[in-house]
């Protein structure tokens, strides 16, 4: 999820708080891996939620998505969001909605551990997918890692945003102008807001201890979206395919540390050379 209003507080995390965020992120990665393992033709989107819930129950944690109700919206009814094809973000899972071969499906999930939030998302094909869909997934993931590589002390949020935008637009695709990355910590949505477009050298100065969820949301045919009658699901206005990848990332003296990966992650993660399969 990424609905953010301007003016939210930016908070710096100390080493012990980063450890808690790392644990939240690792559990979130395990939950997403369980959702990924449940993806197959004929599975319902509710099956993916069940897989996530089982991981959360194992650790006695919960998702901050459930009952999230910003700005008068109806409380969000699920612990994850699931989006298929033209759906960009905030899709509500359900038993009736089945995955089909050729679909691309994105899953976004959050985890709260000892008061700190991990937030990450991935998109993957169901069975065989089109060459265009493969390219979209590759570009969107590359955009995420291009943004992460800019998460260094002395850079600004505009450097992160511009890196994401450059990867996406040089491939002929589009970024949403409405939904953005965001600070993450004791709250799912803190400052700063980090759009998927921007100008290098502008924006907030990045400092060690800042933790930001970067989340390129990419559309094949248009930057424009609309919201379905359920008041949550956001889809491309032209019906073209969309993709979404997200990691929660800390700025450290040693460079970016991805908080929402599996593995021990206690040292800054080497971020070059990632393939899509490594994201969760
Ligand atoms: Mg998310
Ligand atoms: Mg987010």
Coordinates of C-alpha atoms and ligand atoms in Angstrom, one line a residue:
X1 CA 0.0 0.0 0.0
X2 CA 1.3 3.4 -0.7
X3 CA -1.4 6.0 0.0
X4 CA 0.5 8.9 1.5
X5 CA -0.3 12.4 2.3
X6 CA 2.3 15.2 2.3
X7 CA 3.7 16.4 5.6
X8 CA 4.1 13.1 7.4
X9 CA 7.0 12.9 9.9
X10 CA 10.4 11.6 8.8
X11 CA 12.0 9.5 11.6
X12 CA 15.5 8.2 11.8
X13 CA 16.0 4.7 13.2
X14 CA 18.9 3.7 15.4
X15 CA 20.7 0.3 15.1
X16 CA 18.4 -1.6 17.4
X17 CA 15.3 -0.2 15.6
X18 CA 16.8 -1.2 12.3
X19 CA 17.2 -4.7 13.7
X20 CA 13.5 -4.8 14.5
X21 CA 12.7 -3.5 11.0
X22 CA 14.9 -6.1 9.5
X23 CA 13.0 -8.8 11.4
X24 CA 9.7 -7.4 10.3
X25 CA 11.0 -7.3 6.7
X26 CA 12.3 -10.9 6.9
X27 CA 9.0 -12.2 8.1
X28 CA 7.3 -10.1 5.3
X29 CA 9.6 -11.8 2.8
X30 CA 8.7 -15.2 4.1
X31 CA 5.0 -14.3 3.9
X32 CA 5.4 -13.1 0.3
X33 CA 7.4 -16.3 -0.6
X34 CA 4.5 -18.3 0.7
X35 CA 2.1 -16.3 -1.5
X36 CA 4.4 -16.8 -4.4
X37 CA 4.4 -20.6 -3.9
X38 CA 0.6 -20.6 -3.9
X39 CA 0.4 -18.9 -7.3
X40 CA -0.7 -21.3 -10.0
X41 CA -3.5 -21.5 -12.6
X42 CA -6.8 -22.1 -10.8
X43 CA -5.7 -20.8 -7.5
X44 CA -7.9 -18.1 -6.0
X45 CA -6.5 -14.8 -4.9
X46 CA -7.9 -15.7 -1.4
X47 CA -5.5 -18.7 -1.4
X48 CA -2.6 -16.2 -1.5
X49 CA -4.0 -14.4 1.5
X50 CA -4.3 -17.7 3.3
X51 CA -0.7 -18.5 2.6
X52 CA 0.4 -15.1 4.0
X53 CA -1.9 -15.5 7.1
X54 CA -0.3 -18.8 7.9
X55 CA 3.2 -17.3 8.0
X56 CA 1.9 -14.4 10.1
X57 CA 0.2 -16.8 12.6
X58 CA 3.4 -18.7 12.9
X59 CA 5.2 -15.6 14.1
X60 CA 2.1 -14.2 16.0
X61 CA 2.3 -11.0 13.9
X62 CA -0.2 -9.2 11.8
X63 CA -0.6 -7.2 8.6
X64 CA -1.1 -3.4 8.9
X65 CA -3.2 -3.6 5.7
X66 CA -6.2 -5.1 7.5
X67 CA -8.8 -2.5 8.5
X68 CA -6.5 0.3 7.1
X69 CA -8.9 3.1 6.4
X70 CA -7.3 6.4 5.3
X71 CA -9.4 9.4 4.5
X72 CA -12.8 8.0 4.9
X73 CA -12.3 4.9 2.7
X74 CA -14.0 1.7 3.8
X75 CA -11.7 -0.3 6.0
X76 CA -9.4 -2.5 3.8
X77 CA -10.8 -6.1 4.3
X78 CA -7.7 -8.2 3.8
X79 CA -4.1 -8.7 5.0
X80 CA -2.6 -8.4 1.5
X81 CA -3.4 -6.8 -1.9
X82 CA -3.5 -8.9 -5.0
X83 CA -3.6 -7.3 -8.5
X84 CA -4.1 -9.1 -11.8
X85 CA -3.0 -7.7 -15.2
X86 CA -4.4 -4.2 -15.6
X87 CA -4.9 -3.8 -11.8
X88 CA -2.1 -1.7 -10.4
X89 CA -2.5 -1.6 -6.7
X90 CA -4.9 -2.3 -3.8
X91 CA -6.8 -5.2 -5.3
X92 CA -8.9 -7.1 -2.8
X93 CA -8.4 -10.9 -2.8
X94 CA -11.4 -13.2 -2.9
X95 CA -12.4 -16.8 -3.3
X96 CA -14.2 -16.1 -6.6
X97 CA -11.2 -14.5 -8.3
X98 CA -9.1 -17.2 -10.0
X99 CA -5.6 -17.0 -11.5
X100 CA -5.3 -18.1 -15.1
X101 CA -2.3 -19.0 -17.2
X102 CA -0.9 -16.0 -18.9
X103 CA -1.9 -13.6 -16.1
X104 CA 0.6 -11.4 -14.3
X105 CA -0.2 -11.1 -10.6
X106 CA 1.2 -8.8 -8.0
X107 CA 1.1 -9.3 -4.2
X108 CA 1.7 -6.5 -1.7
X109 CA 2.0 -7.4 2.0
X110 CA 2.9 -5.8 5.3
X111 CA 4.1 -7.2 8.6
X112 CA 4.3 -5.5 12.0
X113 CA 7.0 -6.9 14.4
X114 CA 7.4 -5.3 17.8
X115 CA 5.9 -2.1 16.5
X116 CA 7.8 -1.8 13.3
X117 CA 6.5 -2.4 9.8
X118 CA 8.0 -4.2 6.8
X119 CA 6.4 -3.5 3.5
X120 CA 7.2 -5.2 0.1
X121 CA 5.6 -6.4 -3.1
X122 CA 6.4 -8.4 -6.2
X123 CA 4.8 -9.2 -9.5
X124 CA 5.1 -12.6 -11.3
X125 CA 3.7 -14.5 -14.3
X126 CA 1.2 -17.3 -14.0
X127 CA 2.3 -20.0 -16.4
X128 CA 3.4 -18.8 -19.8
X129 CA 3.2 -15.0 -20.2
X130 CA 3.6 -12.7 -23.2
X131 CA 6.9 -11.2 -24.2
X132 CA 5.5 -7.7 -23.3
X133 CA 4.6 -8.9 -19.8
X134 CA 8.0 -10.4 -19.3
X135 CA 9.6 -7.1 -20.3
X136 CA 7.3 -5.2 -18.0
X137 CA 8.3 -7.4 -15.0
X138 CA 12.0 -7.0 -15.8
X139 CA 11.8 -3.3 -16.3
X140 CA 9.8 -2.7 -13.1
X141 CA 12.2 -4.8 -11.0
X142 CA 15.2 -3.1 -12.6
X143 CA 13.6 0.3 -11.7
X144 CA 13.3 -0.8 -8.1
X145 CA 16.9 -1.7 -7.9
X146 CA 18.0 1.4 -9.7
X147 CA 16.1 3.4 -7.0
X148 CA 17.6 1.3 -4.2
X149 CA 21.1 2.0 -5.5
X150 CA 20.6 5.7 -4.9
X151 CA 19.6 5.2 -1.3
X152 CA 22.9 6.6 0.0
X153 CA 23.8 9.4 2.5
X154 CA 24.3 12.6 0.7
X155 CA 21.8 11.8 -2.2
X156 CA 18.4 13.2 -2.2
X157 CA 15.0 11.7 -2.7
X158 CA 14.9 13.2 -6.2
X159 CA 17.9 11.1 -7.1
X160 CA 16.0 7.9 -6.1
X161 CA 12.8 9.0 -8.0
X162 CA 14.7 10.0 -11.1
X163 CA 16.6 6.7 -11.2
X164 CA 13.3 4.8 -11.2
X165 CA 11.7 7.0 -13.8
X166 CA 14.7 6.8 -16.1
X167 CA 14.6 3.0 -16.2
X168 CA 10.9 2.9 -16.8
X169 CA 10.5 5.6 -19.4
X170 CA 13.6 4.6 -21.4
X171 CA 11.8 1.3 -21.9
X172 CA 8.7 3.0 -23.2
X173 CA 6.6 2.4 -20.1
X174 CA 4.9 4.8 -17.7
X175 CA 5.0 5.5 -13.9
X176 CA 1.9 6.4 -12.0
X177 CA 2.0 10.0 -10.8
X178 CA -0.5 9.5 -8.0
X179 CA 0.8 6.6 -5.9
X180 CA 4.3 6.8 -4.4
X181 CA 6.9 5.3 -2.2
X182 CA 7.0 6.4 1.4
X183 CA 8.9 6.4 4.6
X184 CA 8.2 3.3 6.7
X185 CA 8.8 2.5 10.4
X186 CA 6.5 2.6 13.4
X187 CA 3.8 3.5 10.9
X188 CA 3.3 1.9 7.5
X189 CA 3.3 5.4 6.0
X190 CA 5.8 8.0 7.2
X191 CA 7.6 10.8 5.4
X192 CA 9.2 11.3 3.1
X193 CA 7.0 10.7 0.1
X194 CA 9.2 9.3 -2.8
X195 CA 7.4 9.5 -6.2
X196 CA 8.4 7.2 -9.1
X197 CA 9.4 10.3 -11.0
X198 CA 11.6 13.3 -10.1
X199 CA 14.6 15.5 -10.6
X200 CA 18.1 14.6 -9.6
X201 CA 19.5 16.7 -6.7
X202 CA 16.0 17.8 -5.5
X203 CA 14.0 16.7 -2.5
X204 CA 15.0 15.6 1.0
X205 CA 18.6 14.9 1.8
X206 CA 19.1 11.2 2.7
X207 CA 20.6 10.5 6.0
X208 CA 21.7 7.2 7.8
X209 CA 18.7 5.7 9.6
X210 CA 16.1 6.8 7.1
X211 CA 13.9 3.9 6.1
X212 CA 11.9 4.2 2.9
X213 CA 9.6 1.8 1.0
X214 CA 10.4 2.2 -2.7
X215 CA 7.7 0.9 -5.0
X216 CA 7.8 1.5 -8.7
X217 CA 4.3 1.1 -10.1
X218 CA 4.6 0.8 -13.9
X219 CA 2.0 0.8 -16.7
X220 CA 2.5 -0.3 -20.3
X221 CA 0.2 2.2 -22.0
X222 CA -0.5 5.2 -19.9
X223 CA 0.3 6.8 -16.6
X224 CA -3.4 7.2 -15.8
X225 CA -5.5 5.1 -13.5
X226 CA -9.0 4.8 -12.1
X227 CA -10.5 3.3 -9.0
X228 CA -13.0 0.5 -9.2
X229 CA -16.4 0.5 -7.5
X230 CA -15.0 -1.4 -4.5
X231 CA -13.3 2.0 -3.7
X232 CA -9.9 0.3 -3.4
X233 CA -8.7 -1.5 -6.6
X234 CA -6.7 0.9 -8.8
X235 CA -6.4 -0.1 -12.5
X236 CA -4.8 1.3 -15.7
X237 CA -7.4 3.5 -17.5
X238 CA -6.6 1.9 -20.8
X239 CA -6.7 -1.7 -19.6
X240 CA -3.0 -2.2 -20.3
X241 CA -0.8 -4.4 -18.1
X242 CA 0.8 -3.1 -15.0
X243 CA 3.5 -4.2 -12.5
X244 CA 4.6 -3.4 -9.0
X245 CA 7.7 -4.2 -7.0
X246 CA 8.6 -2.9 -3.6
X247 CA 11.2 -3.2 -0.9
X248 CA 11.6 -1.4 2.4
X249 CA 15.2 0.0 2.4
X250 CA 17.4 1.7 5.0
X251 CA 20.0 4.3 4.2
X252 CA 23.2 3.4 6.1
X253 CA 26.7 4.7 6.1
X254 CA 27.7 1.6 4.1
X255 CA 25.0 2.2 1.5
X256 CA 21.5 0.8 1.0
X257 CA 20.3 -2.1 3.2
X258 CA 17.2 -3.9 1.9
X259 CA 15.1 -4.8 5.0
X260 CA 12.6 -7.0 3.2
X261 CA 14.8 -9.8 1.9
X262 CA 15.1 -13.3 3.2
X263 CA 18.5 -14.3 4.6
X264 CA 20.3 -12.9 7.6
X265 CA 20.6 -9.4 6.1
X266 CA 22.6 -8.1 9.0
X267 CA 25.1 -6.5 6.8
X268 CA 24.2 -4.3 3.9
X269 CA 22.9 -6.3 1.0
X270 CA 24.8 -6.4 -2.2
X271 CA 22.3 -5.0 -4.6
X272 CA 23.8 -5.5 -8.0
X273 CA 22.9 -8.4 -10.3
X274 CA 19.6 -9.3 -8.8
X275 CA 17.3 -11.4 -10.8
X276 CA 13.5 -11.4 -10.4
X277 CA 13.6 -14.7 -8.6
X278 CA 15.8 -13.2 -5.9
X279 CA 13.5 -10.4 -4.9
X280 CA 11.6 -12.3 -2.2
Ligands
LIG1 MG1 3.4 -2.3 0.0
LIG2 MG1 4.3 0.6 0.4

